[in-house]
Tab-separated table of C-alpha atoms and ligand atoms in Angstrom:
chain	number	residue	atom	x	y	z
M	1	MET	CA	-18.684	-45.635	42.577
M	2	ASN	CA	-18.400	-42.175	44.060
M	3	SER	CA	-20.112	-39.737	41.733
M	4	ALA	CA	-20.745	-36.910	44.209
M	5	PRO	CA	-17.846	-34.475	44.346
M	6	ALA	CA	-16.874	-33.218	47.773
M	7	PHE	CA	-17.238	-29.696	46.488
M	8	ARG	CA	-18.585	-28.280	43.275
M	9	PRO	CA	-16.511	-25.618	41.588
M	10	PRO	CA	-18.602	-23.047	39.802
M	11	ARG	CA	-20.020	-23.196	36.305
M	12	VAL	CA	-18.345	-26.117	34.613
M	13	ARG	CA	-15.961	-28.890	35.678
M	14	ALA	CA	-14.356	-32.074	34.488
M	15	GLU	CA	-14.511	-34.695	37.197
M	16	ILE	CA	-11.821	-37.342	36.829
M	17	ASP	CA	-12.394	-40.711	38.465
M	18	LEU	CA	-8.910	-41.865	39.429
M	19	ALA	CA	-10.269	-45.228	40.550
M	20	ALA	CA	-11.287	-45.730	36.918
M	21	VAL	CA	-7.795	-44.762	35.746
M	22	ARG	CA	-6.262	-47.291	38.131
M	23	ALA	CA	-8.705	-50.028	37.131
M	24	ASN	CA	-8.083	-49.301	33.441
M	25	VAL	CA	-4.319	-49.608	33.923
M	26	ARG	CA	-4.800	-52.933	35.684
M	27	ALA	CA	-7.122	-54.162	32.913
M	28	LEU	CA	-4.592	-53.158	30.264
M	29	ARG	CA	-1.734	-54.809	32.150
M	30	ASP	CA	-3.789	-57.990	32.218
M	31	ARG	CA	-4.140	-57.821	28.430
M	32	ALA	CA	-0.400	-57.441	27.836
M	33	THR	CA	0.861	-60.805	26.649
M	34	GLY	CA	4.135	-62.663	27.003
M	35	GLY	CA	5.122	-60.853	30.180
M	36	ALA	CA	5.114	-57.448	28.489
M	37	GLY	CA	5.144	-54.437	30.806
M	38	LEU	CA	3.003	-51.321	30.445
M	39	MET	CA	3.907	-47.730	29.649
M	40	ALA	CA	1.000	-45.418	30.463
M	41	VAL	CA	1.018	-42.516	28.024
M	42	VAL	CA	0.287	-39.288	29.909
M	43	LYS	CA	1.052	-36.727	27.187
M	44	ALA	CA	-1.128	-33.669	26.626
M	45	ASP	CA	-2.004	-33.299	30.312
M	46	ALA	CA	-2.937	-36.984	30.419
M	47	TYR	CA	-5.281	-36.544	27.453
M	48	GLY	CA	-6.860	-33.613	29.280
M	49	HIS	CA	-7.368	-35.545	32.535
M	50	GLY	CA	-4.598	-33.870	34.559
M	51	LEU	CA	-0.968	-34.971	34.286
M	52	LEU	CA	0.127	-35.414	37.874
M	53	PRO	CA	-2.901	-37.120	39.449
M	54	CYS	CA	-3.231	-39.471	36.482
M	55	ALA	CA	0.476	-40.285	36.451
M	56	ARG	CA	0.330	-41.077	40.157
M	57	ALA	CA	-2.756	-43.245	39.636
M	58	ALA	CA	-1.070	-45.105	36.787
M	59	ARG	CA	2.029	-45.809	38.874
M	60	LEU	CA	-0.140	-46.968	41.806
M	61	ALA	CA	-1.899	-49.410	39.500
M	62	GLY	CA	1.399	-50.857	38.347
M	63	ALA	CA	2.393	-48.935	35.230
M	64	ASP	CA	6.061	-49.874	34.722
M	65	TRP	CA	6.768	-46.825	32.580
M	66	LEU	CA	5.222	-43.447	31.859
M	67	GLY	CA	5.434	-41.893	28.415
M	68	THR	CA	5.150	-38.269	27.350
M	69	ALA	CA	5.429	-36.551	24.014
M	70	THR	CA	7.400	-33.492	25.078
M	71	PRO	CA	10.423	-33.205	27.360
M	72	GLU	CA	8.609	-30.463	29.295
M	73	GLU	CA	5.882	-32.933	30.245
M	74	ALA	CA	8.483	-35.424	31.461
M	75	LEU	CA	10.377	-32.759	33.404
M	76	ALA	CA	7.110	-31.728	35.079
M	77	LEU	CA	6.683	-35.310	36.270
M	78	ARG	CA	10.196	-35.357	37.718
M	79	ALA	CA	9.640	-31.941	39.361
M	80	ALA	CA	6.574	-33.430	41.046
M	81	GLY	CA	8.640	-36.282	42.446
M	82	ASP	CA	8.032	-39.115	39.973
M	83	THR	CA	11.109	-41.351	39.896
M	84	GLY	CA	10.138	-44.356	37.758
M	85	PRO	CA	11.078	-45.221	34.180
M	86	LEU	CA	9.930	-42.376	31.943
M	87	LEU	CA	10.263	-41.768	28.198
M	88	ALA	CA	9.842	-38.463	26.326
M	89	TRP	CA	9.827	-38.826	22.554
M	90	LEU	CA	9.066	-35.577	20.747
M	91	TRP	CA	12.201	-33.469	20.482
M	92	THR	CA	13.415	-30.575	18.384
M	93	PRO	CA	16.953	-29.321	17.929
M	94	GLY	CA	18.204	-27.441	20.978
M	95	GLY	CA	15.779	-29.284	23.285
M	96	PRO	CA	16.494	-29.690	27.005
M	97	TRP	CA	18.532	-32.871	26.533
M	98	ALA	CA	20.950	-32.219	29.395
M	99	ARG	CA	18.151	-31.524	31.846
M	100	ALA	CA	16.422	-34.720	30.741
M	101	VAL	CA	19.600	-36.788	31.091
M	102	GLU	CA	20.230	-35.374	34.553
M	103	ALA	CA	16.632	-36.103	35.518
M	104	ASP	CA	17.038	-39.733	34.421
M	105	ILE	CA	14.462	-39.358	31.649
M	106	ASP	CA	14.801	-41.755	28.725
M	107	VAL	CA	14.986	-39.783	25.489
M	108	SER	CA	14.208	-40.785	21.924
M	109	ALA	CA	16.238	-40.368	18.757
M	110	SER	CA	14.780	-40.730	15.264
M	111	ALA	CA	17.741	-39.202	13.425
M	112	ARG	CA	21.464	-38.557	13.643
M	113	TRP	CA	21.002	-34.896	14.634
M	114	ALA	CA	19.131	-36.030	17.751
M	115	LEU	CA	21.684	-38.674	18.681
M	116	ASP	CA	24.465	-36.127	18.226
M	117	GLU	CA	22.728	-33.675	20.582
M	118	ILE	CA	22.166	-36.479	23.100
M	119	VAL	CA	25.842	-37.463	23.021
M	120	ALA	CA	26.830	-33.819	23.522
M	121	ALA	CA	24.448	-33.547	26.494
M	122	ALA	CA	25.832	-36.742	27.993
M	123	ARG	CA	29.406	-35.485	27.687
M	124	ALA	CA	28.420	-32.126	29.185
M	125	THR	CA	26.714	-33.721	32.186
M	126	GLY	CA	29.151	-36.564	32.654
M	127	ARG	CA	26.258	-39.013	32.662
M	128	THR	CA	25.161	-41.836	30.405
M	129	ALA	CA	22.036	-40.898	28.467
M	130	ARG	CA	19.309	-43.531	28.200
M	131	VAL	CA	18.128	-43.559	24.590
M	132	HIS	CA	15.316	-45.241	22.678
M	133	LEU	CA	15.971	-45.420	18.944
M	134	LYS	CA	12.781	-44.972	16.949
M	135	ALA	CA	12.283	-46.711	13.628
M	136	ASP	CA	9.824	-45.523	10.986
M	137	THR	CA	8.236	-48.867	10.100
M	138	GLY	CA	5.679	-47.261	7.806
M	139	LEU	CA	3.836	-44.471	9.637
M	140	GLY	CA	5.835	-41.808	7.848
M	141	ARG	CA	5.766	-39.445	10.804
M	142	ASN	CA	8.652	-39.525	13.271
M	143	GLY	CA	11.172	-42.383	13.321
M	144	CYS	CA	14.176	-43.329	11.239
M	145	GLN	CA	13.686	-44.652	7.706
M	146	PRO	CA	15.042	-48.167	7.042
M	147	ALA	CA	17.683	-46.747	4.692
M	148	ASP	CA	19.084	-44.557	7.489
M	149	TRP	CA	18.646	-47.075	10.304
M	150	PRO	CA	22.034	-48.854	9.960
M	151	ASP	CA	23.839	-45.534	10.297
M	152	LEU	CA	21.791	-44.473	13.350
M	153	VAL	CA	22.304	-47.868	14.958
M	154	ALA	CA	26.063	-47.844	14.304
M	155	ALA	CA	26.420	-44.332	15.711
M	156	ALA	CA	24.452	-45.319	18.800
M	157	ARG	CA	26.636	-48.391	19.291
M	158	ALA	CA	29.762	-46.237	19.031
M	159	ALA	CA	28.314	-43.805	21.589
M	160	GLU	CA	27.616	-46.766	23.879
M	161	ALA	CA	31.248	-47.847	23.570
M	162	GLU	CA	32.270	-44.355	24.625
M	163	GLY	CA	29.923	-44.505	27.644
M	164	ALA	CA	27.879	-41.524	26.455
M	165	VAL	CA	24.649	-43.415	25.863
M	166	ARG	CA	22.963	-46.650	26.660
M	167	VAL	CA	20.365	-47.783	24.121
M	168	THR	CA	17.588	-48.789	26.496
M	169	GLY	CA	14.802	-49.034	23.921
M	170	LEU	CA	14.006	-49.797	20.310
M	171	TRP	CA	10.598	-48.738	19.201
M	172	SER	CA	8.136	-47.668	16.539
M	173	HIS	CA	4.520	-46.564	16.141
M	174	PHE	CA	1.559	-47.933	14.141
M	175	ALA	CA	-0.335	-46.075	11.423
M	176	CYS	CA	-3.544	-48.127	11.245
M	177	ALA	CA	-3.727	-50.364	14.313
M	178	ASP	CA	-7.257	-49.046	14.840
M	179	GLU	CA	-8.349	-50.740	11.587
M	180	PRO	CA	-8.077	-54.467	12.320
M	181	GLY	CA	-6.823	-56.376	9.291
M	182	HIS	CA	-5.335	-53.334	7.595
M	183	PRO	CA	-2.433	-54.642	5.472
M	184	SER	CA	-0.046	-52.042	6.915
M	185	ILE	CA	-0.236	-53.762	10.314
M	186	ALA	CA	1.533	-56.929	9.193
M	187	ALA	CA	3.949	-54.892	7.091
M	188	GLN	CA	4.876	-52.720	10.074
M	189	LEU	CA	5.382	-55.786	12.280
M	190	THR	CA	7.746	-57.227	9.683
M	191	ALA	CA	9.605	-53.938	9.308
M	192	PHE	CA	9.902	-53.634	13.087
M	193	ARG	CA	11.332	-57.146	13.413
M	194	GLU	CA	13.854	-56.296	10.691
M	195	ALA	CA	14.867	-53.084	12.460
M	196	LEU	CA	15.276	-55.024	15.723
M	197	ALA	CA	17.389	-57.689	14.041
M	198	ARG	CA	19.600	-55.034	12.463
M	199	ALA	CA	20.122	-53.320	15.802
M	200	GLU	CA	20.821	-56.577	17.592
M	201	ARG	CA	23.336	-57.623	14.930
M	202	ALA	CA	25.080	-54.302	15.504
M	203	GLY	CA	25.405	-55.214	19.167
M	204	LEU	CA	22.552	-53.266	20.757
M	205	ARG	CA	20.835	-54.981	23.702
M	206	PRO	CA	17.817	-52.839	24.624
M	207	GLU	CA	15.851	-53.284	27.829
M	208	VAL	CA	12.555	-52.809	26.023
M	209	ARG	CA	11.236	-53.154	22.481
M	210	HIS	CA	7.837	-51.513	22.087
M	211	LEU	CA	5.279	-50.855	19.381
M	212	ALA	CA	1.712	-51.284	20.686
M	213	ASN	CA	-0.569	-48.266	21.199
M	214	SER	CA	-4.090	-48.745	22.602
M	215	PRO	CA	-5.651	-50.481	19.603
M	216	ALA	CA	-2.682	-52.832	19.306
M	217	THR	CA	-2.663	-53.467	23.060
M	218	LEU	CA	-6.342	-54.429	22.861
M	219	SER	CA	-6.396	-56.340	19.583
M	220	LEU	CA	-2.927	-57.403	18.467
M	221	PRO	CA	-0.924	-59.550	20.928
M	222	ALA	CA	1.796	-60.155	18.310
M	223	SER	CA	2.750	-56.490	18.717
M	224	HIS	CA	3.260	-56.502	22.472
M	225	PHE	CA	7.007	-57.306	22.568
M	226	ASP	CA	8.431	-56.131	25.944
M	227	LEU	CA	6.118	-53.199	26.602
M	228	VAL	CA	2.700	-51.985	25.536
M	229	ARG	CA	2.195	-48.247	25.261
M	230	PRO	CA	-1.496	-47.384	25.626
M	231	GLY	CA	-2.787	-43.854	26.011
M	232	VAL	CA	-6.463	-43.254	25.356
M	233	SER	CA	-7.524	-46.592	26.864
M	234	VAL	CA	-5.854	-45.641	30.169
M	235	TYR	CA	-8.583	-42.998	30.386
M	236	GLY	CA	-11.256	-45.555	29.556
M	237	LEU	CA	-11.988	-44.684	25.952
M	238	SER	CA	-11.923	-47.224	23.165
M	239	PRO	CA	-9.464	-46.164	20.452
M	240	ALA	CA	-12.042	-46.837	17.738
M	241	PRO	CA	-15.510	-48.366	17.405
M	242	GLU	CA	-13.934	-51.023	15.142
M	243	ILE	CA	-11.860	-52.190	18.111
M	244	GLY	CA	-14.830	-52.335	20.467
M	245	VAL	CA	-16.575	-50.425	23.212
M	246	PRO	CA	-14.824	-49.762	26.531
M	247	GLU	CA	-16.864	-52.390	28.391
M	248	ASP	CA	-15.570	-55.092	26.026
M	249	PHE	CA	-12.181	-54.644	27.678
M	250	GLY	CA	-13.251	-53.797	31.221
M	251	LEU	CA	-12.436	-50.128	30.650
M	252	ARG	CA	-14.379	-47.234	32.151
M	253	PRO	CA	-14.287	-43.628	30.898
M	254	ALA	CA	-12.667	-41.554	33.638
M	255	MET	CA	-13.855	-38.071	32.681
M	256	ARG	CA	-17.278	-36.567	33.345
M	257	LEU	CA	-17.860	-33.064	31.970
M	258	SER	CA	-20.771	-31.182	33.478
M	259	ALA	CA	-22.019	-27.653	34.100
M	260	ASP	CA	-24.619	-25.875	36.179
M	261	LEU	CA	-27.376	-24.259	34.137
M	262	ALA	CA	-26.815	-20.515	34.163
M	263	ASN	CA	-30.374	-19.593	33.210
M	264	VAL	CA	-33.698	-21.218	32.415
M	265	LYS	CA	-36.519	-19.233	30.845
M	266	ARG	CA	-39.785	-19.448	28.981
M	267	VAL	CA	-39.754	-18.041	25.468
M	268	PRO	CA	-42.468	-17.736	22.827
M	269	GLY	CA	-42.567	-19.775	19.628
M	270	GLY	CA	-40.581	-18.453	16.705
M	271	HIS	CA	-37.784	-17.155	18.901
M	272	GLY	CA	-34.269	-17.243	17.456
M	273	VAL	CA	-31.613	-18.975	19.551
M	274	SER	CA	-27.939	-17.984	19.715
M	275	TYR	CA	-25.751	-16.293	17.103
M	276	GLY	CA	-26.991	-16.532	13.546
M	277	PHE	CA	-30.361	-17.953	14.629
M	278	GLY	CA	-29.397	-21.483	13.620
M	279	TYR	CA	-32.341	-22.631	15.716
M	280	THR	CA	-35.820	-21.155	16.097
M	281	THR	CA	-38.200	-22.349	18.794
M	282	PRO	CA	-40.968	-24.376	17.169
M	283	GLY	CA	-43.484	-23.133	19.762
M	284	PRO	CA	-43.601	-21.719	23.279
M	285	THR	CA	-40.874	-23.550	25.184
M	286	THR	CA	-38.262	-23.497	27.917
M	287	LEU	CA	-34.637	-22.751	27.078
M	288	ALA	CA	-31.745	-23.720	29.335
M	289	LEU	CA	-28.389	-21.995	29.134
M	290	VAL	CA	-25.325	-24.236	29.557
M	291	PRO	CA	-22.295	-22.130	30.527
M	292	ALA	CA	-19.695	-24.001	28.478
M	293	GLY	CA	-18.522	-23.080	25.015
M	294	TYR	CA	-15.757	-23.595	22.558
M	295	ALA	CA	-13.259	-21.930	24.897
M	296	ASP	CA	-14.025	-24.803	27.252
M	297	GLY	CA	-13.525	-27.394	24.540
M	298	VAL	CA	-17.112	-27.794	23.342
M	299	PRO	CA	-16.601	-27.989	19.579
M	300	ARG	CA	-18.322	-25.216	17.634
M	301	HIS	CA	-19.055	-28.018	15.190
M	302	ALA	CA	-21.438	-29.348	17.834
M	303	SER	CA	-23.873	-26.523	17.021
M	304	GLY	CA	-27.244	-28.214	16.478
M	305	ARG	CA	-25.650	-31.642	17.049
M	306	GLY	CA	-23.982	-32.175	20.438
M	307	PRO	CA	-25.828	-34.408	22.923
M	308	VAL	CA	-26.454	-33.232	26.509
M	309	LEU	CA	-28.282	-34.733	29.468
M	310	VAL	CA	-30.501	-32.066	31.036
M	311	ALA	CA	-33.512	-32.570	33.304
M	312	GLY	CA	-33.343	-36.344	32.948
M	313	LYS	CA	-33.383	-36.475	29.152
M	314	LEU	CA	-30.906	-36.451	26.323
M	315	ARG	CA	-31.168	-33.201	24.364
M	316	THR	CA	-29.311	-31.666	21.494
M	317	VAL	CA	-27.468	-28.349	21.432
M	318	ALA	CA	-29.936	-25.778	20.040
M	319	GLY	CA	-28.294	-23.352	17.650
M	320	ARG	CA	-24.724	-22.270	17.746
M	321	VAL	CA	-22.096	-23.081	20.360
M	322	ALA	CA	-20.580	-19.747	21.430
M	323	MET	CA	-17.245	-19.161	23.127
M	324	ASP	CA	-18.636	-19.527	26.646
M	325	GLN	CA	-22.113	-20.967	26.384
M	326	PHE	CA	-24.784	-22.814	24.445
M	327	VAL	CA	-28.530	-23.365	24.726
M	328	VAL	CA	-30.721	-26.447	24.913
M	329	ASP	CA	-34.457	-26.529	24.297
M	330	LEU	CA	-36.214	-28.346	27.129
M	331	GLY	CA	-39.536	-28.465	25.291
M	332	GLY	CA	-42.237	-28.901	27.918
M	333	ASP	CA	-39.812	-30.038	30.624
M	334	ARG	CA	-38.829	-28.063	33.699
M	335	ALA	CA	-35.457	-27.192	35.131
M	336	GLU	CA	-33.958	-24.442	37.225
M	337	ALA	CA	-30.813	-22.396	37.103
M	338	GLY	CA	-28.202	-24.399	38.960
M	339	ASP	CA	-29.447	-27.786	37.753
M	340	GLU	CA	-26.762	-29.932	36.254
M	341	ALA	CA	-26.194	-30.487	32.538
M	342	VAL	CA	-23.962	-33.451	31.731
M	343	LEU	CA	-22.112	-33.218	28.435
M	344	PHE	CA	-20.414	-36.576	28.724
M	345	GLY	CA	-19.323	-39.203	31.197
M	346	PRO	CA	-18.995	-42.980	31.531
M	347	GLY	CA	-22.487	-43.291	30.045
M	348	ASP	CA	-24.128	-45.454	32.699
M	349	ALA	CA	-26.306	-42.700	34.177
M	350	GLY	CA	-27.999	-41.844	30.901
M	351	GLU	CA	-25.428	-39.224	29.933
M	352	PRO	CA	-23.691	-39.164	26.548
M	353	THR	CA	-20.121	-40.418	26.247
M	354	ALA	CA	-17.129	-38.685	24.714
M	355	GLU	CA	-17.531	-41.186	21.871
M	356	ASP	CA	-21.113	-39.927	21.324
M	357	TRP	CA	-19.705	-36.393	21.017
M	358	ALA	CA	-17.031	-37.600	18.647
M	359	ARG	CA	-19.630	-39.218	16.401
M	360	ALA	CA	-21.861	-36.132	16.544
M	361	VAL	CA	-19.121	-33.786	15.411
M	362	GLY	CA	-17.063	-36.031	13.141
M	363	THR	CA	-13.962	-36.528	15.242
M	364	ILE	CA	-12.524	-39.101	17.650
M	365	GLY	CA	-13.004	-39.453	21.386
M	366	TYR	CA	-9.319	-38.592	21.850
M	367	GLU	CA	-9.969	-35.058	20.634
M	368	ILE	CA	-13.112	-34.558	22.709
M	369	VAL	CA	-11.369	-35.235	26.034
M	370	THR	CA	-8.035	-33.646	25.103
M	371	ARG	CA	-9.565	-30.370	23.965
M	372	VAL	CA	-11.364	-29.628	27.247
M	373	GLY	CA	-10.148	-26.126	27.950
M	374	ALA	CA	-7.631	-24.919	30.513
M	375	ARG	CA	-10.279	-22.863	32.307
M	376	VAL	CA	-12.314	-25.974	33.124
M	377	PRO	CA	-11.192	-27.125	36.578
M	378	ARG	CA	-10.275	-30.790	36.813
M	379	VAL	CA	-11.745	-32.281	39.967
M	380	HIS	CA	-9.966	-35.504	40.830
M	381	LEU	CA	-12.056	-38.072	42.677
M	382	ASN	CA	-11.079	-41.309	44.419
M	383	ALA	CA	-7.423	-40.404	44.666
M	384	GLU	CA	-6.776	-42.933	47.435
M	385	SER	CA	-5.411	-46.231	46.316
M	386	ASP	CA	-7.795	-49.160	46.236
M	387	ALA	CA	-4.838	-51.365	45.379
M	388	GLY	CA	-3.619	-51.644	48.971
M	389	ALA	CA	-0.261	-50.344	47.829
M	390	GLY	CA	-0.495	-47.067	49.766
K	1	PLP	C1	-0.029	-40.992	21.693
K	1	PLP	C2	0.899	-42.091	21.461
K	1	PLP	C3	0.648	-43.363	22.003
K	1	PLP	C4	-0.644	-43.739	22.661
K	1	PLP	O1	-1.621	-43.897	21.660
K	1	PLP	P1	-3.117	-44.328	22.005
K	1	PLP	O2	-3.750	-44.601	20.707
K	1	PLP	O3	-3.718	-43.174	22.729
K	1	PLP	O4	-3.014	-45.517	22.882
K	1	PLP	C5	1.627	-44.320	21.876
K	1	PLP	N1	2.788	-44.044	21.229
K	1	PLP	C6	3.033	-42.846	20.674
K	1	PLP	C7	4.305	-42.608	19.955
K	1	PLP	C8	2.102	-41.832	20.756
K	1	PLP	O5	2.354	-40.653	20.184
């Protein structure tokens, strides 16, 4: 595996191993049961990994669909030349429906107001909008409640008859798929089957019915239907420790966040470290300054907790994480300005993982990778296909 970047941007960088992204997509496709396809979720700048390179890698590895939250993310993919099946699901009134319809982006409707705006956009553009109807099967977030579903379905069928829309998808989202055995899982499966039956009785014939996020893709074959819809696992993270570790599924974390030490110095014992003096040197020691802070996505909550690999050993953030920097105490060990500090990576070179950071600060790996700041350059490695597909 290539771990040496061709060039090293200054200060701090997130290296993204696109070979890992491709291999993860292939591993997830292999897990999809019953001939189900795969939608790679690339929302939120591909969970912080870089939208366009990751989308390209996912397509190269055989992702049948891409999924985004916002229409802007989907339009950015089209502007960059992506032409495959693509769904954007998080809309607000007045959204860019017409632009999406013209760009051949599948849109999602969870309510009548959305379907009405889609029909208006279709009429205005003279095209047939491709629509996925979203059912709320229990999550209580987006999606149409069972009581309102017959009305949404009937209106969609009428719009199909008019030629304004084609219902290409029926879908929903899990609340607790990351807690195997949670009673809501079976209840949501039942509710989803009921919503599908209702829609089919009303005459809808979708291309794809889809429900499974990463935990369901990895642990719940009964939820795979026509399409699985993993996000975080595409980037090599396990959705939850309860589901397993990445290696259990042949997944490899794609992001490696590292920085060059900005300073290394000897200080006497009893020296305060960083704002508020949350850490005091226990004796004469060497402090290393890591030039990454909460503006770069290092949680301030990691003060005194976050794990870092410096000078060949795992250390802990000493004192407070500031906006741009934090300190580690090297004890008796030596390092020099310019040496590398690794915050997280795949974990097989002794460095912490994003999951280790999540545990240290009381969050989930999703948030650790997604919050890496906009001023951290993403360096994409291994962009060439190893799939022979060109
Ligand atoms: C983010 C998201 C996914 C992907 O979830 P993961 O747990 O990252 O696999 C799938 N579907 C919807 C609706 C989402 O918002």
